[in-house]
Tab-separated table of C-alpha atoms in Angstrom:
chain	number	residue	atom	x	y	z
A	1	MET	CA	63.278	24.009	77.049
A	2	SER	CA	63.165	20.677	78.486
A	3	PHE	CA	60.188	17.931	77.803
A	4	GLY	CA	59.058	15.449	80.376
A	5	GLN	CA	59.986	12.130	79.316
A	6	GLY	CA	56.994	9.992	77.789
A	7	GLY	CA	56.084	6.471	78.470
A	8	PRO	CA	57.411	2.847	76.631
A	9	GLN	CA	57.754	3.803	72.391
A	10	SER	CA	55.056	3.112	70.503
A	11	GLN	CA	54.704	0.106	68.093
A	12	TRP	CA	52.430	1.321	65.814
A	13	ASP	CA	53.213	0.592	62.327
A	14	PRO	CA	50.494	2.492	59.892
A	15	TRP	CA	50.859	-0.983	57.496
A	16	THR	CA	50.187	-2.636	60.318
A	17	PRO	CA	46.056	-3.156	61.340
A	18	GLN	CA	46.480	-4.656	64.500
A	19	SER	CA	48.846	-2.376	65.686
A	20	GLN	CA	48.094	0.771	68.270
A	21	GLN	CA	48.624	4.463	67.199
A	22	PRO	CA	50.379	5.681	70.241
A	23	GLN	CA	48.900	9.019	71.794
A	24	PRO	CA	50.411	11.825	71.711
A	25	GLN	CA	52.115	12.659	75.694
A	26	GLN	CA	51.170	16.093	76.988
A	27	PRO	CA	54.657	17.918	77.684
A	28	TRP	CA	54.982	19.144	80.573
A	29	ASN	CA	57.797	21.628	82.035
A	30	SER	CA	59.062	20.027	84.673
A	31	GLY	CA	60.667	23.546	85.993
A	32	ASN	CA	56.557	25.258	85.973
A	33	SER	CA	55.163	24.667	89.517
A	34	ASP	CA	51.326	26.060	87.670
A	35	ASN	CA	51.465	22.576	85.623
A	36	THR	CA	50.736	25.137	82.145
A	37	PRO	CA	51.690	23.122	79.336
A	38	ASP	CA	54.187	23.608	77.236
A	39	TRP	CA	52.602	24.898	73.875
A	40	ALA	CA	55.357	25.719	71.901
A	41	ALA	CA	56.055	21.228	72.099
A	42	LEU	CA	52.636	20.544	71.806
A	43	ALA	CA	52.340	22.523	68.284
A	44	GLU	CA	55.371	20.717	66.762
A	45	ALA	CA	54.378	17.748	68.116
A	46	SER	CA	50.742	18.213	66.316
A	47	GLU	CA	53.137	19.189	63.272
A	48	ALA	CA	54.954	16.141	62.912
A	49	ARG	CA	51.588	13.639	62.861
A	50	ALA	CA	50.482	16.174	60.366
A	51	LYS	CA	53.427	15.263	58.304
A	52	ARG	CA	53.152	11.453	59.177
A	53	ARG	CA	49.772	11.136	57.441
A	54	ARG	CA	50.279	13.306	54.528
A	55	LEU	CA	52.522	10.735	53.731
A	56	LEU	CA	51.039	8.218	53.992
A	57	PHE	CA	47.900	9.593	52.120
A	58	ILE	CA	50.239	9.826	48.908
A	59	GLY	CA	52.192	6.506	49.335
A	60	GLY	CA	47.921	5.174	49.436
A	61	GLY	CA	47.635	7.076	46.097
A	62	ALA	CA	50.622	6.050	44.419
A	63	LEU	CA	49.533	2.306	45.160
A	64	ALA	CA	45.752	3.121	43.548
A	65	THR	CA	47.708	4.657	40.282
A	66	VAL	CA	50.186	2.188	39.971
A	67	ALA	CA	46.465	-0.165	40.159
A	68	ILE	CA	44.871	1.363	37.448
A	69	ALA	CA	47.660	2.070	35.015
A	70	SER	CA	48.181	-1.793	35.272
A	71	ALA	CA	44.058	-2.371	35.017
A	72	VAL	CA	44.378	-0.067	31.867
A	73	ALA	CA	47.099	-1.839	30.324
A	74	VAL	CA	45.503	-5.092	31.096
A	75	ALA	CA	42.071	-3.639	29.196
A	76	VAL	CA	44.755	-2.624	26.392
A	77	VAL	CA	46.197	-5.914	25.614
A	78	SER	CA	42.989	-7.148	25.275
A	79	ALA	CA	41.572	-4.775	23.089
A	80	ASN	CA	44.280	-5.627	20.819
A	81	GLY	CA	44.456	-9.638	21.583
A	82	SER	CA	44.129	-10.659	18.118
A	83	ASP	CA	46.931	-11.636	18.029
A	84	GLN	CA	48.558	-12.566	21.469
A	85	ALA	CA	48.489	-16.083	22.507
A	86	SER	CA	45.964	-17.151	24.962
A	87	ASP	CA	46.770	-17.871	28.892
A	88	GLY	CA	43.652	-20.342	29.159
A	89	PRO	CA	43.406	-23.860	27.939
A	90	SER	CA	41.658	-24.109	23.938
A	91	SER	CA	38.813	-25.605	25.186
A	92	GLN	CA	37.846	-22.825	26.898
A	93	LEU	CA	37.614	-20.195	23.432
A	94	PRO	CA	34.267	-20.528	21.928
A	95	SER	CA	33.802	-22.500	18.562
A	96	THR	CA	33.667	-20.660	15.285
A	97	ALA	CA	30.144	-22.365	14.957
A	98	ASP	CA	29.386	-20.049	17.906
A	99	ILE	CA	30.552	-16.483	16.571
A	100	PRO	CA	28.311	-14.785	14.345
A	101	SER	CA	29.970	-14.680	10.978
A	102	SER	CA	29.206	-11.346	9.149
A	103	THR	CA	29.249	-12.657	5.753
A	104	ALA	CA	26.691	-14.903	6.522
A	105	THR	CA	23.921	-14.922	3.836
A	106	GLU	CA	19.892	-14.112	4.412
A	107	PRO	CA	17.650	-17.341	4.082
A	108	SER	CA	15.959	-17.693	1.221
A	109	PHE	CA	12.598	-19.068	0.264
A	110	ALA	CA	11.069	-20.685	-2.786
A	111	PRO	CA	9.176	-18.109	-4.422
A	112	THR	CA	5.543	-18.384	-4.625
A	113	SER	CA	2.857	-17.364	-6.750
A	114	ALA	CA	-0.540	-17.548	-7.462
A	115	PRO	CA	-1.871	-19.686	-9.878
A	116	PRO	CA	-2.489	-17.875	-13.839
A	117	PRO	CA	-6.221	-16.861	-14.319
A	118	LEU	CA	-8.518	-18.604	-16.323
A	119	ASP	CA	-8.189	-17.279	-19.524
A	120	PRO	CA	-12.527	-16.660	-20.375
A	121	LYS	CA	-12.075	-17.708	-23.656
A	122	ASP	CA	-11.384	-21.126	-23.358
A	123	PHE	CA	-14.411	-21.270	-21.547
A	124	VAL	CA	-16.356	-19.786	-25.236
A	125	SER	CA	-14.108	-21.951	-27.037
A	126	SER	CA	-16.004	-25.656	-27.092
A	127	VAL	CA	-19.163	-27.287	-26.160
A	128	LYS	CA	-17.542	-29.118	-23.482
A	129	LYS	CA	-16.245	-26.347	-21.334
A	130	ASP	CA	-19.201	-23.354	-22.511
A	131	LYS	CA	-22.173	-24.638	-19.908
A	132	ALA	CA	-23.808	-21.855	-19.308
A	133	PRO	CA	-27.532	-21.322	-20.162
A	134	LEU	CA	-27.943	-19.563	-23.672
A	135	SER	CA	-31.046	-18.289	-25.477
A	136	PRO	CA	-31.564	-14.726	-26.778
A	137	ASP	CA	-32.853	-12.913	-23.729
A	138	LEU	CA	-29.442	-13.827	-21.499
A	139	LEU	CA	-26.691	-12.856	-24.339
A	140	PHE	CA	-29.319	-9.567	-25.683
A	141	PRO	CA	-30.838	-8.582	-22.424
A	142	GLY	CA	-33.229	-5.853	-21.234
A	143	THR	CA	-35.045	-3.268	-23.476
A	144	GLN	CA	-32.563	-1.219	-25.087
A	145	LEU	CA	-29.049	-0.485	-25.391
A	146	THR	CA	-27.131	2.611	-25.258
A	147	MET	CA	-23.628	2.777	-26.716
A	148	GLY	CA	-21.530	5.955	-25.808
A	149	GLU	CA	-24.583	8.677	-26.480
A	150	THR	CA	-26.704	5.906	-28.761
A	151	VAL	CA	-29.908	4.160	-27.166
A	152	TYR	CA	-31.274	1.469	-29.477
A	153	LYS	CA	-34.290	0.147	-28.904
A	154	LYS	CA	-34.204	-3.838	-28.586
A	155	GLY	CA	-37.275	-5.563	-30.853
A	156	PRO	CA	-38.018	-9.038	-31.487
A	157	THR	CA	-35.928	-12.205	-30.880
A	158	ALA	CA	-35.432	-15.679	-32.472
A	159	ASP	CA	-33.883	-18.583	-31.603
A	160	THR	CA	-33.903	-21.287	-35.006
A	161	ARG	CA	-32.415	-25.014	-34.789
A	162	THR	CA	-31.945	-24.997	-38.612
A	163	CYS	CA	-29.403	-22.242	-39.243
A	164	GLY	CA	-30.163	-21.567	-43.156
A	165	SER	CA	-33.253	-21.413	-42.707
A	166	ALA	CA	-31.834	-17.792	-40.703
A	167	ALA	CA	-29.672	-16.534	-43.362
A	168	GLN	CA	-29.906	-15.601	-46.965
A	169	GLY	CA	-27.382	-15.278	-50.027
A	170	THR	CA	-24.935	-17.391	-49.455
A	171	LEU	CA	-24.649	-17.726	-46.131
A	172	PRO	CA	-26.828	-20.973	-45.313
A	173	LYS	CA	-24.089	-22.715	-47.097
A	174	VAL	CA	-21.845	-21.612	-44.757
A	175	LEU	CA	-23.559	-22.455	-42.322
A	176	ASP	CA	-24.869	-26.040	-42.875
A	177	THR	CA	-21.233	-26.952	-43.876
A	178	ASN	CA	-19.192	-25.721	-41.019
A	179	LYS	CA	-22.107	-27.727	-38.898
A	180	CYS	CA	-24.047	-24.849	-36.904
A	181	THR	CA	-25.852	-25.624	-34.137
A	182	ARG	CA	-27.920	-22.853	-33.373
A	183	LEU	CA	-28.957	-18.877	-34.752
A	184	LEU	CA	-30.118	-16.981	-32.356
A	185	ARG	CA	-30.722	-13.022	-33.472
A	186	VAL	CA	-32.325	-9.971	-32.258
A	187	THR	CA	-32.988	-6.946	-33.941
A	188	TYR	CA	-32.514	-3.285	-32.439
A	189	THR	CA	-33.629	0.251	-34.011
A	190	LYS	CA	-32.835	3.884	-33.717
A	191	GLY	CA	-35.339	6.085	-35.473
A	192	ASP	CA	-35.448	5.175	-39.327
A	193	THR	CA	-32.160	2.696	-38.651
A	194	ALA	CA	-32.399	-1.055	-37.775
A	195	VAL	CA	-30.318	-3.647	-37.118
A	196	THR	CA	-30.254	-7.223	-36.779
A	197	VAL	CA	-27.666	-9.322	-35.235
A	198	GLY	CA	-27.493	-12.559	-35.882
A	199	VAL	CA	-25.085	-14.713	-33.610
A	200	ALA	CA	-24.353	-18.248	-34.895
A	201	VAL	CA	-23.618	-21.202	-32.328
A	202	PHE	CA	-20.367	-24.110	-33.185
A	203	ASP	CA	-19.007	-26.770	-30.956
A	204	THR	CA	-15.782	-25.967	-31.943
A	205	GLU	CA	-13.965	-22.493	-32.349
A	206	ALA	CA	-12.412	-23.806	-35.504
A	207	GLN	CA	-15.990	-24.129	-37.096
A	208	ALA	CA	-16.561	-20.566	-36.453
A	209	ALA	CA	-13.298	-19.753	-37.093
A	210	LYS	CA	-13.796	-21.907	-40.385
A	211	ALA	CA	-17.254	-20.177	-41.073
A	212	LYS	CA	-15.977	-16.632	-41.294
A	213	LYS	CA	-13.366	-17.036	-43.501
A	214	ASP	CA	-15.954	-19.019	-45.727
A	215	ALA	CA	-18.444	-16.109	-45.428
A	216	ASP	CA	-17.907	-13.836	-48.392
A	217	LYS	CA	-20.150	-9.873	-49.239
A	218	LYS	CA	-23.224	-11.784	-49.828
A	219	SER	CA	-22.752	-13.974	-46.740
A	220	ILE	CA	-25.799	-12.285	-44.929
A	221	VAL	CA	-28.075	-12.999	-41.819
A	222	ARG	CA	-31.794	-12.463	-42.218
A	223	SER	CA	-33.007	-9.680	-40.884
A	224	LEU	CA	-36.059	-9.475	-38.609
A	225	SER	CA	-39.058	-8.075	-38.225
A	226	GLY	CA	-42.284	-7.681	-35.912
A	227	GLY	CA	-42.990	-6.705	-32.551
A	228	GLY	CA	-43.581	-3.256	-33.654
A	229	VAL	CA	-40.597	-3.012	-36.455
A	230	LYS	CA	-40.971	-2.945	-39.583
A	231	SER	CA	-39.751	-4.576	-42.561
A	232	PHE	CA	-36.187	-4.001	-43.657
A	233	CYS	CA	-33.516	-5.409	-46.132
A	234	THR	CA	-35.576	-7.535	-48.191
A	235	GLY	CA	-34.950	-5.913	-50.924
A	236	ALA	CA	-33.490	-2.843	-50.214
A	237	VAL	CA	-29.802	-2.323	-50.166
A	238	CYS	CA	-28.332	-2.752	-46.710
A	239	ARG	CA	-25.003	-3.115	-44.856
A	240	SER	CA	-23.545	-6.004	-43.089
A	241	THR	CA	-20.400	-7.197	-41.262
A	242	THR	CA	-18.911	-10.810	-40.121
A	243	ASN	CA	-16.605	-12.015	-37.157
A	244	SER	CA	-16.720	-14.444	-34.456
A	245	TYR	CA	-15.051	-14.974	-31.216
A	246	GLY	CA	-14.361	-18.257	-29.711
A	247	ARG	CA	-16.811	-21.228	-30.905
A	248	TYR	CA	-19.307	-18.538	-32.026
A	249	ALA	CA	-19.201	-16.439	-35.146
A	250	TYR	CA	-21.764	-13.170	-34.986
A	251	PHE	CA	-23.160	-11.403	-38.276
A	252	THR	CA	-24.954	-8.315	-38.468
A	253	VAL	CA	-27.076	-6.616	-41.365
A	254	ALA	CA	-28.097	-3.411	-41.035
A	255	GLY	CA	-29.937	-0.544	-43.249
A	256	PHE	CA	-34.129	1.382	-43.366
A	257	THR	CA	-37.673	0.341	-42.589
A	258	GLY	CA	-38.643	2.271	-45.382
A	259	GLY	CA	-37.156	0.257	-47.694
A	260	LYS	CA	-34.706	2.757	-48.381
A	261	ASP	CA	-31.462	2.098	-49.933
A	262	VAL	CA	-27.754	2.135	-47.691
A	263	THR	CA	-25.224	4.804	-49.376
A	264	GLU	CA	-21.730	5.758	-48.434
A	265	LYS	CA	-23.631	8.770	-46.993
A	266	SER	CA	-25.758	6.600	-44.570
A	267	THR	CA	-23.054	7.041	-41.516
A	268	GLY	CA	-26.047	5.805	-38.801
A	269	VAL	CA	-26.409	3.008	-40.501
A	270	PHE	CA	-22.835	1.784	-40.511
A	271	ARG	CA	-22.540	3.442	-36.628
A	272	ALA	CA	-25.544	1.521	-35.554
A	273	GLY	CA	-24.047	-1.746	-37.312
A	274	ASP	CA	-20.751	-1.251	-35.786
A	275	ASP	CA	-22.497	-0.594	-32.267
A	276	LEU	CA	-24.322	-3.767	-32.515
A	277	ALA	CA	-21.332	-6.063	-33.803
A	278	GLU	CA	-19.135	-4.797	-30.890
A	279	PHE	CA	-21.628	-5.309	-28.500
A	280	ALA	CA	-22.915	-8.908	-29.757
A	281	PHE	CA	-18.470	-9.077	-29.141
A	282	ARG	CA	-18.741	-7.942	-25.636
A	283	GLN	CA	-21.697	-10.184	-24.808
A	284	ILE	CA	-19.475	-13.534	-25.818
A	285	ARG	CA	-16.660	-12.515	-24.382
A	286	ARG	CA	-18.326	-11.615	-21.111
A	287	ARG	CA	-20.184	-14.912	-21.256
A	288	GLY	CA	-16.573	-16.598	-21.111
A	289	GLU	CA	-15.079	-14.452	-18.134
A	290	ALA	CA	-18.286	-15.292	-15.946
A	291	GLN	CA	-17.485	-19.221	-16.260
A	292	ALA	CA	-13.646	-18.220	-15.525
A	293	SER	CA	-15.095	-16.723	-12.312
A	294	ALA	CA	-17.347	-18.928	-11.509
A	295	ALA	CA	-14.646	-21.998	-12.045
A	296	ALA	CA	-12.218	-20.244	-10.421
A	297	GLU	CA	-14.289	-19.551	-7.040
A	298	ALA	CA	-14.596	-23.694	-7.118
A	299	GLY	CA	-11.207	-24.073	-7.497
């Protein structure tokens, strides 16, 4: 079978975008008078064109693979480039100050602390600080006292500037020697039991402590009766206590209002004396706490 001659040879180059792809020449059978195409020739030409395209696509894929491989190689070198020389000038590298350090210490701050709380005892240890008003009713307020389950009824009160006159036995000398300035007294009762509490006031804690030390078994505060409370502990055996806190020394005398002697079996009297001594201590301490709190709020 013979093919017709095509046009001039094409200059199309697959690698040159400006070149034009040649158009396929339709082969005609010169011996065919009815101009019927040669289908076998057309199929052969089509197959040749498809083969060229496949070669082109394969070649382009190979180039892309080479490019990807090069990029991976560069990335690997960059990742492991801690010991590789840099192609750029050293001035383009970050300075050590710009590189965060994993060993940098946390910022430290000077510790702060609140000032120590004021000591309540300081405010009842010297006349210079103990400036709050003072009286028997302020130190022992109300009309009754509850200690645990026991209720004591408040009786008469007294405020004596000559301390010795409100004491008996060896106590007047103890108070006068240590320069007692006031003796506050109050009586509480429960049934036929009565207790008088006496709080002696001094200018300093040292004087109060010395008065406590100088007192003996015969140093007794004088009982306070009246206002519905019968006389007690004027000739009968009674029980007494002595203690001090700050610039205050406090004493108790407890007995029976009917004149009966206190014995070791008089547990109610002992309990009443202990309760009132404890209450006197708490009230003096609360006085210091109130003044310490006021001073703290004032700054």
